[in-house]
Every structure is written in C-alpha cells, then in structure tokens.
PDB file of C-alpha atoms in Angstrom:
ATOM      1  CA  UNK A 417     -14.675 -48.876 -11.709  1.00 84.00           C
ATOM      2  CA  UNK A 418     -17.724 -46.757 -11.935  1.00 92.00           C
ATOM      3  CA  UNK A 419     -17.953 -43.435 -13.419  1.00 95.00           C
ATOM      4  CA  UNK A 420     -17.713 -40.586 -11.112  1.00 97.00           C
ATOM      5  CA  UNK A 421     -16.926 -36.770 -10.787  1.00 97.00           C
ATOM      6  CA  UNK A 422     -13.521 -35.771  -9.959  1.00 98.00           C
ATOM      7  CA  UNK A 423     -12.590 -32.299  -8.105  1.00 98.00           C
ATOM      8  CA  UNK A 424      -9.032 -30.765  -7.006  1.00 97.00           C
ATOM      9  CA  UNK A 425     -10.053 -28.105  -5.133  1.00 97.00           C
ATOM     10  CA  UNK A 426      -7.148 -25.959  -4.215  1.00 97.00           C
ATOM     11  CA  UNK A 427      -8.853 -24.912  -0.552  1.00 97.00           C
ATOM     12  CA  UNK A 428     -10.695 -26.467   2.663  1.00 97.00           C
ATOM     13  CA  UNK A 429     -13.525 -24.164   1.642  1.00 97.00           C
ATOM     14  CA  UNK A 430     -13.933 -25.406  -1.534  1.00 97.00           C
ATOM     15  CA  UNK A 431     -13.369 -29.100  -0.964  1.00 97.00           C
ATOM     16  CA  UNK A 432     -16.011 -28.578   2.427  1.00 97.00           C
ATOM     17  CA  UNK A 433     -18.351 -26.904  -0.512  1.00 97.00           C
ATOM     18  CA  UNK A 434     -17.987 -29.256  -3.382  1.00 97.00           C
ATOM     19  CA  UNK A 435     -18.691 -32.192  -0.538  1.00 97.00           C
ATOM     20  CA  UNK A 436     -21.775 -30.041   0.759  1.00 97.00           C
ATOM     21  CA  UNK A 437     -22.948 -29.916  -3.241  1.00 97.00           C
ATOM     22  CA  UNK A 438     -22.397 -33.216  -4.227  1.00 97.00           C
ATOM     23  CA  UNK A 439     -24.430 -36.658  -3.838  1.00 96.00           C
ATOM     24  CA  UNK A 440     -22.599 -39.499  -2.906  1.00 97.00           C
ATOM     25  CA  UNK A 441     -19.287 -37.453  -2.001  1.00 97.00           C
ATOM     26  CA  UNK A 442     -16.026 -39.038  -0.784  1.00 97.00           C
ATOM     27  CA  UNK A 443     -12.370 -37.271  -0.099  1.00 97.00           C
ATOM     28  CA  UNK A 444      -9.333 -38.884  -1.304  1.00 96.00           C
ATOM     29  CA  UNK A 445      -6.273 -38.585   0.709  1.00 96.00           C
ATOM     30  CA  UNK A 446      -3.437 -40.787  -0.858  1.00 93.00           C
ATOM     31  CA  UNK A 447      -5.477 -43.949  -2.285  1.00 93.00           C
ATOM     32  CA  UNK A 448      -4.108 -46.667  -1.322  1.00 91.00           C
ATOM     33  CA  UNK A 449      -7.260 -48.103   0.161  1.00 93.00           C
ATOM     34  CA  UNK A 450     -10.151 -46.043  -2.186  1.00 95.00           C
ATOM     35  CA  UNK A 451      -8.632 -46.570  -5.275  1.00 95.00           C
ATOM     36  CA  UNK A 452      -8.475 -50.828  -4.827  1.00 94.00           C
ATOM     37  CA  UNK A 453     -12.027 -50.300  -3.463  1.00 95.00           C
ATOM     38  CA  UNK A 454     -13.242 -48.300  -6.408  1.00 95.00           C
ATOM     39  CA  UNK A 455     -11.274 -51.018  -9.381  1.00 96.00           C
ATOM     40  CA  UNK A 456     -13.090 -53.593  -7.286  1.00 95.00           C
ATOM     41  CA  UNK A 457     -16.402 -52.406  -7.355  1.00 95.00           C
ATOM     42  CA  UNK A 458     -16.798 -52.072  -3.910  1.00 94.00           C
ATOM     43  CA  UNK A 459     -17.248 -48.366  -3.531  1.00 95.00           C
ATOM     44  CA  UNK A 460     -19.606 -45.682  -5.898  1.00 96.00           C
ATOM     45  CA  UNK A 461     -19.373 -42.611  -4.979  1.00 97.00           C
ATOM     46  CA  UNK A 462     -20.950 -40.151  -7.402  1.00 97.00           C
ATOM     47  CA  UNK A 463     -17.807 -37.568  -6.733  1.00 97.00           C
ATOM     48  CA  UNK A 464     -13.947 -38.161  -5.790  1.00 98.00           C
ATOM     49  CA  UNK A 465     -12.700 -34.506  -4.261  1.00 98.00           C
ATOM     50  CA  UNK A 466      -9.080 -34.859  -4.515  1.00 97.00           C
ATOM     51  CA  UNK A 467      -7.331 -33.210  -1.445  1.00 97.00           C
ATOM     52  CA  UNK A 468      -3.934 -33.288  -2.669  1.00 95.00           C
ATOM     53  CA  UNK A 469      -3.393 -29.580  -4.009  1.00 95.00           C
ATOM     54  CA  UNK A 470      -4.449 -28.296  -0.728  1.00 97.00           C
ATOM     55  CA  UNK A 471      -1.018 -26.999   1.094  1.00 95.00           C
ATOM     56  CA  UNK A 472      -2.865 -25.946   3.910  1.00 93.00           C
ATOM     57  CA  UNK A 473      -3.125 -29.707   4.603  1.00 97.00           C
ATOM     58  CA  UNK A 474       0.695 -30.252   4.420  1.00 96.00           C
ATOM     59  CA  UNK A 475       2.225 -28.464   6.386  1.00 97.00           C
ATOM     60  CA  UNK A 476       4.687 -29.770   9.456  1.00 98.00           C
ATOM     61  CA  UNK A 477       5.165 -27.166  12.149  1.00 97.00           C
ATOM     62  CA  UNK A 478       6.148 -26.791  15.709  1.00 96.00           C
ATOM     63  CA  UNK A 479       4.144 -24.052  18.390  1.00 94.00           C
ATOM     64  CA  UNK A 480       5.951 -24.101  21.651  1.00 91.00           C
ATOM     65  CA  UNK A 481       6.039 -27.897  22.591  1.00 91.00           C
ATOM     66  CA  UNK A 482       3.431 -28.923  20.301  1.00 97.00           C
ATOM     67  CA  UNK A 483       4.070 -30.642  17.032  1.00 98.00           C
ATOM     68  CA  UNK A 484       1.555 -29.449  14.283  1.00 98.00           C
ATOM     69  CA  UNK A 485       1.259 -32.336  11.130  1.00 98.00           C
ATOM     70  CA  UNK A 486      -1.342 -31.531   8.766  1.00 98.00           C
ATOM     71  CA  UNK A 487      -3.631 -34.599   7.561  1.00 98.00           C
ATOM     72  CA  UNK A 488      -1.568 -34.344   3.689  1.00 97.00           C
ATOM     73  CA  UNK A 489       1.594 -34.830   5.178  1.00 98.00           C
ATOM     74  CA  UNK A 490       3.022 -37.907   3.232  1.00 97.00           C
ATOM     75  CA  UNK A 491       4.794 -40.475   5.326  1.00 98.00           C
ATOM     76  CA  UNK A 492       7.731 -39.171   3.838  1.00 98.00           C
ATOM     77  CA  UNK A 493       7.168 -35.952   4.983  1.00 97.00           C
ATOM     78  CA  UNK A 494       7.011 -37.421   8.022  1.00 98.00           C
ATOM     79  CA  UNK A 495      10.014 -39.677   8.329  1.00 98.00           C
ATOM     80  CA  UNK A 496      12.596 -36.881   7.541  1.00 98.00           C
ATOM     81  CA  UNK A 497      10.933 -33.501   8.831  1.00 98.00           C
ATOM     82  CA  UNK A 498      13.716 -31.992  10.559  1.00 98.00           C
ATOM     83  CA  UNK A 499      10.627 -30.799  12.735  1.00 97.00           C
ATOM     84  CA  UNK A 500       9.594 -33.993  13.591  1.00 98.00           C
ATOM     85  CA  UNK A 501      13.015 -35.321  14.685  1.00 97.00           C
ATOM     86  CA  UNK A 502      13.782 -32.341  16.956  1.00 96.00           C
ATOM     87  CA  UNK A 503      10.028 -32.956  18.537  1.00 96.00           C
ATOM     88  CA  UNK A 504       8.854 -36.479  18.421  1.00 97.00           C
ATOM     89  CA  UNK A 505      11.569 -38.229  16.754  1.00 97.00           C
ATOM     90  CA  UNK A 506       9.732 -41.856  17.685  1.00 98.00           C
ATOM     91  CA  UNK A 507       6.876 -40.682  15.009  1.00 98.00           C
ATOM     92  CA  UNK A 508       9.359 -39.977  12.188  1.00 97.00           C
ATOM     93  CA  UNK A 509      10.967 -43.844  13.077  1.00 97.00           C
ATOM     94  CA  UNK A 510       7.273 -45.271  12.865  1.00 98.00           C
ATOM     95  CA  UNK A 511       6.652 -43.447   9.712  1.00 98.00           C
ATOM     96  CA  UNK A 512      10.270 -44.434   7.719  1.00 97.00           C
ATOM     97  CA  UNK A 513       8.868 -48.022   8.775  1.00 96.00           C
ATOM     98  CA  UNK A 514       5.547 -47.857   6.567  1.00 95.00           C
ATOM     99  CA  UNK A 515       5.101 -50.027   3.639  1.00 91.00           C
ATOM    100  CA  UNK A 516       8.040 -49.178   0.993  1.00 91.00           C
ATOM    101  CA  UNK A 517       9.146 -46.245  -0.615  1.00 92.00           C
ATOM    102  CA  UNK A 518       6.275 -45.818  -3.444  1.00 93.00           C
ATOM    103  CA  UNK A 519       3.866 -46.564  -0.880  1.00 93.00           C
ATOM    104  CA  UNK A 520       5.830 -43.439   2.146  1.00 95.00           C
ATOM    105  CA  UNK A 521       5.572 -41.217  -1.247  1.00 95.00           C
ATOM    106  CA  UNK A 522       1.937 -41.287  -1.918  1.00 94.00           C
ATOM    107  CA  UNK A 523       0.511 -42.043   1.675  1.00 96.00           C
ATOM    108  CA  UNK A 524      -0.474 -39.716   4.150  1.00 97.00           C
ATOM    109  CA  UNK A 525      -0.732 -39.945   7.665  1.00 98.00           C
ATOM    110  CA  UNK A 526      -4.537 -38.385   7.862  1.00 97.00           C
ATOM    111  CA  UNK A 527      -5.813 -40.850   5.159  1.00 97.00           C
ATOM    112  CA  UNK A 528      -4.442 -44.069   7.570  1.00 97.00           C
ATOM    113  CA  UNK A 529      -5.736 -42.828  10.397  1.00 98.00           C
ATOM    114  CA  UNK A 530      -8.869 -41.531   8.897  1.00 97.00           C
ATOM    115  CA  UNK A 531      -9.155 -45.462   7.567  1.00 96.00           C
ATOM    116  CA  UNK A 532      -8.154 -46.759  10.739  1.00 97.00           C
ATOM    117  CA  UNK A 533      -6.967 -50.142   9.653  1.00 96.00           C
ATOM    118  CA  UNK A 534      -6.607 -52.395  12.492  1.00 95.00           C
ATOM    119  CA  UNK A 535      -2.955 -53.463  10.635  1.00 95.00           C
ATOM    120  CA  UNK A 536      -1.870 -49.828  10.318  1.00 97.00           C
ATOM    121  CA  UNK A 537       1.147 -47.782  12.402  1.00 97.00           C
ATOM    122  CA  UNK A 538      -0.347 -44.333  12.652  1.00 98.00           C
ATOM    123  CA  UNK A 539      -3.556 -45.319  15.287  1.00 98.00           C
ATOM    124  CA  UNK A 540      -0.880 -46.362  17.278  1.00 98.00           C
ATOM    125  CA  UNK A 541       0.859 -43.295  17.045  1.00 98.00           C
ATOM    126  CA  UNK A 542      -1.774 -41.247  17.643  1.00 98.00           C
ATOM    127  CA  UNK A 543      -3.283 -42.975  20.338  1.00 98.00           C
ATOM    128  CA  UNK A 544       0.222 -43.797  22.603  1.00 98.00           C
ATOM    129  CA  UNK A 545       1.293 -39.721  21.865  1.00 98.00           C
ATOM    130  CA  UNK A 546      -2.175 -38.918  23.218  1.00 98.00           C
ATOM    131  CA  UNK A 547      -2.619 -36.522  20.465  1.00 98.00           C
ATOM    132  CA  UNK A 548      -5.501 -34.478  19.528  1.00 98.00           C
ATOM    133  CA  UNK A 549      -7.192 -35.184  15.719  1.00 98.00           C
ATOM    134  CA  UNK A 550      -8.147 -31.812  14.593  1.00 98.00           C
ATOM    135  CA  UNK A 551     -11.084 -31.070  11.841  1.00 98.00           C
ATOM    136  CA  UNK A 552     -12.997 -28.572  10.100  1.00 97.00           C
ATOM    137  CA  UNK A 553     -15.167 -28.965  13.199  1.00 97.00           C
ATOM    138  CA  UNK A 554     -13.913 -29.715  16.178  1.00 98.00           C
ATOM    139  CA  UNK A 555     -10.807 -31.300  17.799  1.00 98.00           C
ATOM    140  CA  UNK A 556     -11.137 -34.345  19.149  1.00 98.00           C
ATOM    141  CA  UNK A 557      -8.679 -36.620  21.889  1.00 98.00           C
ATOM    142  CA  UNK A 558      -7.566 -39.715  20.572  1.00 98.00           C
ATOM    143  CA  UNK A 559      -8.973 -41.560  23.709  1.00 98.00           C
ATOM    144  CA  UNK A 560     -12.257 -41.178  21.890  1.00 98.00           C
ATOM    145  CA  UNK A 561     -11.357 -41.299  17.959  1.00 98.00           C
ATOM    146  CA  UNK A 562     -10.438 -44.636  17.136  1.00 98.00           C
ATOM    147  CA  UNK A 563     -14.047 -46.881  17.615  1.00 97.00           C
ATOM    148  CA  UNK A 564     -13.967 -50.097  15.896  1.00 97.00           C
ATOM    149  CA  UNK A 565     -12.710 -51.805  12.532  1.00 96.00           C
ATOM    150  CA  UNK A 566     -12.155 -48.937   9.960  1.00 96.00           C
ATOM    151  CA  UNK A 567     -14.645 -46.850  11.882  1.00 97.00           C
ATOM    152  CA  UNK A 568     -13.427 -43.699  14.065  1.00 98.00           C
ATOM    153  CA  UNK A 569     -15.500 -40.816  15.447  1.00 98.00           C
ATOM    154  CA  UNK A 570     -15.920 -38.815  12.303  1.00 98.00           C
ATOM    155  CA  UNK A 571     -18.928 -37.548  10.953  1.00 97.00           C
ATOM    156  CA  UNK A 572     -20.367 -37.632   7.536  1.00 94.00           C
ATOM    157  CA  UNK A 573     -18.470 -34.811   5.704  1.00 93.00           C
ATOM    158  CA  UNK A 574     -16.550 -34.437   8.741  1.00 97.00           C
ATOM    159  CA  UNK A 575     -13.038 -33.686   7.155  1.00 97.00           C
ATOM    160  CA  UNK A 576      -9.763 -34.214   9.019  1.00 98.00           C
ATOM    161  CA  UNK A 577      -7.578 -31.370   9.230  1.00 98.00           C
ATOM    162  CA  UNK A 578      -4.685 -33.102  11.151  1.00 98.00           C
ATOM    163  CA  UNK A 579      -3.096 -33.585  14.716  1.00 98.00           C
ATOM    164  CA  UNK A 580      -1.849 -31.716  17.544  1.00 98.00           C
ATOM    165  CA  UNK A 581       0.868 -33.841  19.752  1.00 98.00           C
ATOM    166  CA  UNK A 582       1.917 -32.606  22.935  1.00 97.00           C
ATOM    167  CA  UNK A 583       5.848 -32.954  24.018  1.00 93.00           C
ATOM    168  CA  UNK A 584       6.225 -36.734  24.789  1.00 95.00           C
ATOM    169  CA  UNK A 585       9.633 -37.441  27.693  1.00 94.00           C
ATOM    170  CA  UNK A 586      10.226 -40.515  26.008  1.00 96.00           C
ATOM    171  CA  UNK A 587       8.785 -42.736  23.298  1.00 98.00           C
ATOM    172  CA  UNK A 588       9.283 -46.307  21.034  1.00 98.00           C
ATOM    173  CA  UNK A 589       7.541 -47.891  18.674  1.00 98.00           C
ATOM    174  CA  UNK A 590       8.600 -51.256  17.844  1.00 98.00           C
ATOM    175  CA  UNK A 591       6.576 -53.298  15.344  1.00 97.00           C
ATOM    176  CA  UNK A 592       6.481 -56.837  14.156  1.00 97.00           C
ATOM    177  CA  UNK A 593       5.499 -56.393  10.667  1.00 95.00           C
ATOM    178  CA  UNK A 594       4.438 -58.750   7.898  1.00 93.00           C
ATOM    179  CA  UNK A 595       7.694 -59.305   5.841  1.00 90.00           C
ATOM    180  CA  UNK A 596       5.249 -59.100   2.068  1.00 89.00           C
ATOM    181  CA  UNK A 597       3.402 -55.983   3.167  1.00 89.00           C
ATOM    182  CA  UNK A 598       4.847 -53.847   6.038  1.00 90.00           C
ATOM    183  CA  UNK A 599       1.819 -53.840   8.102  1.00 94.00           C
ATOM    184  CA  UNK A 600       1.859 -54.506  11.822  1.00 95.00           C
ATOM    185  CA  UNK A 601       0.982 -57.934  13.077  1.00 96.00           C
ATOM    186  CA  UNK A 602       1.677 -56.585  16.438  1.00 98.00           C
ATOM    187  CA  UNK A 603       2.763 -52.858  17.223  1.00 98.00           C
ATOM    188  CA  UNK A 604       3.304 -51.163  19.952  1.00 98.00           C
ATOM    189  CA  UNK A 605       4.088 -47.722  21.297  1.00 98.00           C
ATOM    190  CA  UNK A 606       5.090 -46.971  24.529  1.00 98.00           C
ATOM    191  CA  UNK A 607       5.301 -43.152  25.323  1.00 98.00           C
ATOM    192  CA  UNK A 608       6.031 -41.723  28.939  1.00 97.00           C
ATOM    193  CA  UNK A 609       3.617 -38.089  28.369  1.00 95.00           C
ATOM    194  CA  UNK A 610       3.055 -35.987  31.178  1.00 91.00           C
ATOM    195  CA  UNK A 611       4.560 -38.356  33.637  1.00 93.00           C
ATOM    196  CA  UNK A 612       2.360 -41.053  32.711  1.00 97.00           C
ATOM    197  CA  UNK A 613       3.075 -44.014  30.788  1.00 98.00           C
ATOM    198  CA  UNK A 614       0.724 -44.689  27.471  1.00 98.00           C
ATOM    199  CA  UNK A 615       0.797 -48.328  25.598  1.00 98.00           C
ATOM    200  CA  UNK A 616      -1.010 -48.656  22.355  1.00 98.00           C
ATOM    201  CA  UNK A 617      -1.104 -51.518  20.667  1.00 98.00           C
ATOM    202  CA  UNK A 618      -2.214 -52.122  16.778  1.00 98.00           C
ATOM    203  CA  UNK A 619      -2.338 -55.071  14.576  1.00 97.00           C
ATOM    204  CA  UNK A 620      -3.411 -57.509  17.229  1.00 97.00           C
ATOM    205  CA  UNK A 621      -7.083 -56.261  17.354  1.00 97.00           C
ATOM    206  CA  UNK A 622      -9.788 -55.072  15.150  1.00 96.00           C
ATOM    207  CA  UNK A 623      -8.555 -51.332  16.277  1.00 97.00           C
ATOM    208  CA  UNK A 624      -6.595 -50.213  17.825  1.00 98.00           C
ATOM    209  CA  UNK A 625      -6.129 -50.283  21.647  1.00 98.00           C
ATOM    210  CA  UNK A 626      -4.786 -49.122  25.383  1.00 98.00           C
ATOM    211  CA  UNK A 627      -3.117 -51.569  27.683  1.00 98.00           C
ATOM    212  CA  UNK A 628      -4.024 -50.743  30.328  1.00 97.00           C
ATOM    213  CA  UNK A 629      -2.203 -53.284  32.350  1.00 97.00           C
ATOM    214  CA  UNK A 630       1.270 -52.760  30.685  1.00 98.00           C
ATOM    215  CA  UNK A 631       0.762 -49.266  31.692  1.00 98.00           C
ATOM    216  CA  UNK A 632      -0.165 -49.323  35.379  1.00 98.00           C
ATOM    217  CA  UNK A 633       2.871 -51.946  35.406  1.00 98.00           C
ATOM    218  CA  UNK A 634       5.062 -49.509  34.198  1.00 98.00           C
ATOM    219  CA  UNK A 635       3.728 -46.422  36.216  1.00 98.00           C
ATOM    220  CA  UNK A 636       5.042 -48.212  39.095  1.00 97.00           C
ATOM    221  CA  UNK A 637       8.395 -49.560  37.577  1.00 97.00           C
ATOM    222  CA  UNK A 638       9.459 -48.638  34.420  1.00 98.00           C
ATOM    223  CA  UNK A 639      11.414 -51.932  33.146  1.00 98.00           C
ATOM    224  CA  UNK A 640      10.784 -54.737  31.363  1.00 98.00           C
ATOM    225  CA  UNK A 641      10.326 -56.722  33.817  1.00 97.00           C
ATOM    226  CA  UNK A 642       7.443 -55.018  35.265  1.00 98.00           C
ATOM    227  CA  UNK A 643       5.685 -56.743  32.387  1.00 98.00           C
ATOM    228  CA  UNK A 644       6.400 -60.617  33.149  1.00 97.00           C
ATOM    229  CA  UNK A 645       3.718 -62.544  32.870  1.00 95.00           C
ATOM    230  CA  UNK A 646       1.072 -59.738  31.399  1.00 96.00           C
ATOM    231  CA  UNK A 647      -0.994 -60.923  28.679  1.00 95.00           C
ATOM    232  CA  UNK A 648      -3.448 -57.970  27.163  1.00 95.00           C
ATOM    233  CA  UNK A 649      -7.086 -59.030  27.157  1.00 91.00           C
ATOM    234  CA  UNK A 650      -8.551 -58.459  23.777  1.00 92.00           C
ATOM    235  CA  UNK A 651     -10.328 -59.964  21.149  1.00 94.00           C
ATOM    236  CA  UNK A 652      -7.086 -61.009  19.159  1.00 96.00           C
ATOM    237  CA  UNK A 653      -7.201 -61.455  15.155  1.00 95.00           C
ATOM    238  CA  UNK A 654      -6.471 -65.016  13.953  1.00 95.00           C
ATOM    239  CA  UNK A 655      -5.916 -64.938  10.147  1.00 93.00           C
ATOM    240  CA  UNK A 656      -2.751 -66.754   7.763  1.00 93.00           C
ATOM    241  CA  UNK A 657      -0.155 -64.675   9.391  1.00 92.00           C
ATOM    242  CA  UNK A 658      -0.789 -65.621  13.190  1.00 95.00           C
ATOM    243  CA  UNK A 659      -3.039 -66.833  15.831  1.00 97.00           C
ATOM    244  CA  UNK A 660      -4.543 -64.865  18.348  1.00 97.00           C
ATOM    245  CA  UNK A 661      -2.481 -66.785  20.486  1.00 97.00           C
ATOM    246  CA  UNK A 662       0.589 -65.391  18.848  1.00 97.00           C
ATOM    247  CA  UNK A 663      -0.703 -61.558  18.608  1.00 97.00           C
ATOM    248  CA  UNK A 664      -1.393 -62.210  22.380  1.00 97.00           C
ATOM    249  CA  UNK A 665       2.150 -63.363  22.973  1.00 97.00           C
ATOM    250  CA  UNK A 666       3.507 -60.683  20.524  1.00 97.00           C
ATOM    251  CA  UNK A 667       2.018 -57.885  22.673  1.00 98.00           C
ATOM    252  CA  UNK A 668       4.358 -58.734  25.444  1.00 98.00           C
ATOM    253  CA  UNK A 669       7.440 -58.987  23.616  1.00 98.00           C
ATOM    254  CA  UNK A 670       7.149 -55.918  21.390  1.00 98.00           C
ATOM    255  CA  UNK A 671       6.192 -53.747  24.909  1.00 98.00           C
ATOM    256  CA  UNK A 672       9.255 -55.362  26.250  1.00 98.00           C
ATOM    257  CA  UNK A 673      11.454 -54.175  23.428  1.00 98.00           C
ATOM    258  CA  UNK A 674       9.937 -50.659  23.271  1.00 98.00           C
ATOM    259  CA  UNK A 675      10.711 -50.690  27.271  1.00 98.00           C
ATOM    260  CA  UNK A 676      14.007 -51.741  26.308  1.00 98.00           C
ATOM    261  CA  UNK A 677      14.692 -49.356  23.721  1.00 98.00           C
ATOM    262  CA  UNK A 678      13.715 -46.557  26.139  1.00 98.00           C
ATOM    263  CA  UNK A 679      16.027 -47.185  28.544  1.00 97.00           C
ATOM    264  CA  UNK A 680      18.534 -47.702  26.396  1.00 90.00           C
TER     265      UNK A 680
END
C-alpha cells in the first residue's frame, strides 16, 4: 500500500471540499473493494476521505410512499429497518442475503452500487425497484445509472447521496449465489411497479441488466409459465463457477422462482 492522506470529515460539505482540494482524491464507503485494491497496489490515490462519520448519509426514512436509504446505510441497516420491511420488504430479504455477517456490518449499499460489480445484489435492486440514485448533484433514474463493468453514470467527484424507491405492488429477489462468497451467479428481481412488471438480472452479465422479454411475457400473464422457453440475450460471463450457457439457463429459472414466490 502506498502512502496517502486520510480525512473523516463529519459533513457532505466538507468531504465535497476536501475532494475539491485534494489531488488524486477517492471516497471510501465500506472497503471491501478499495482497501484489497489499495494492499494490492492497484490503486494510489493521494487522499482517502472517509465517509463513515457522516449521519446524514445513514439515515433510513419513509416520505409518503417513498422509501428514503441514504448511501451509508450498512446492509445491516438494511436487512432489519423496521422501515424497510413495512415499505419494500423484498430489499431488506436481498440485503440479509449479502456476503456474511462481518461483511452486512461494514458494507453499504451506496458503496456496491457505486462499484457496480457485475456479481453484486444491490444493481439489481435498484434497477428492478426503478429507483432514483440521488447525489450532491443531481438525481438520476436507474434506467440510465448502471453503464458497463464497474462503471455507472457518475462523474468525477460526483458523490452519491443515496436512493429514492417508489412503492413497489409486489416484489422477489431470488439469487443463485456462489456457496464460498455470497455473490450472485445469477440474480434476479422481479417487481410489479406502477402496474408494470420490471426484471433485472445481475451476475450473468458484465452489469447489470433489463429483460425485456421476461417482462413483456409477464405484462401479459403474470405466471411462470409465461416464461417457457425465454432465454435472455446477453453477453453471458463464462468463468470457474459457470458457463454462459448456465447463467443463460439460470436466468430462466431464478425469474421463474421469483414469479413463483410472488404468487405465492
């Protein structure tokens, strides 16, 4: 590891100023991906601005029918909010399902999707509850956030404030995850918003991804069986833990269970 500045500012002002002030500048959320990168060499930045004391960050609220989660809410924060369960009680089941218990303690649900690994639950979240990623900008619709590999639509120094997530009729999230690490080979969310269904899929693809298919499928018959014989077209990852043939398959079954699931 390289040496570097550390800051703990206390407020968004200060940690937008000390980024603003410094040279090579990064924020640090809960680690779990900076720190390895940092041990390893693979990251320098001149200054580390520690957004942890920062309870404006934290908080989980509800206004009317919209759930508020600020980008320092921990997974679990997430997983048991009584908030979260009387609102969108599928995010609070996706979050008790991340990693282990030291990993739910220290993670955050901004710094994953702020990362936007193509193996992590939260993208999928946020994309299938159409929710709105809020910074010290702008707000912007998760349609248009989530671009490629560990690449979204923030801008240098752009810093994520957290989400907005409109009432949702009916939601799953079923996941098959790696049994070593937790992280989604396939995952899927299937959320009925505004009358219209909503299938994101993450694992299976560099980012993640709509199904577009699945969804006009189940717009016009919301069963399992609508989606016999639908195979998503993507550019599927092959690694150790399965081919893209598999992820393919995967897709399908895990939309079939979250269909499933729904209708109890």
């Amino acid at each position: 590891m390289y040496d570097f500045n550390y800051h703990q500012p206390e407020t968004v002002e200060a940690a937008i100023n000390c980024y603003a002030e410094s040279e090579d500048p990064i924020y640090l959320a809960g680690g779990h991906t900076l720190i390895p990168s940092m041990k390893q060499r693979l990251r320098a930045p001149t200054d580390v601005i520690d957004l942890s004391q920062i309870p404006d960050l934290q908080s989980i609220s509800a206004e009317g029918e919209t759930l508020k989660i600020g980008a320092l809410a921990r997974h679990a924060d997430v997983a048991k909010s009584a908030v979260v369960a009387a609102t969108t009680p599928v995010l609070g089941r996706l979050a008790s399902g991340i990693g282990d218990r030291q990993v739910r303690h220290r993670g955050t649900m901004g710094g994953s999707v702020a990362n936007n690994d193509p193996a992590a639950d939260y993208p999928a979240g946020v994309l299938g509850l159409n929710a709105t990623v809020n910074t010290n900008k702008r707000s912007i619709p998760a349609d248009e956030f989530f671009v490629d590999m560990f690449e979204t639509a923030l801008e240098e120094g752009e810093l994520l404030m957290g989400f907005s997530i409109p009432r949702v009729q009916n939601a799953s999230y079923q996941k098959f995850a790696n049994p070593a690490s937790r992280y989604a080979m396939v995952g899927v969310m299937v959320a009925v918003v505004d009358d219209a269904v909503r299938v994101a899929i993450t694992g299976a693809a560099a980012c993640v991804f709509r199904a577009t298919e699945m969804e006009d499928r189940l717009n016009e018959s919301f069963d399992a069986s609508a989606l016999d014989g639908v195979l998503c077209d993507a550019s599927f990852n092959h690694d150790i833990h399965a081919s893209a043939e598999y992820r393919q398959h995967l897709c399908t079954v895990m939309a079939k269970r979250a269909v499933a699931d729904i209708n109890g």
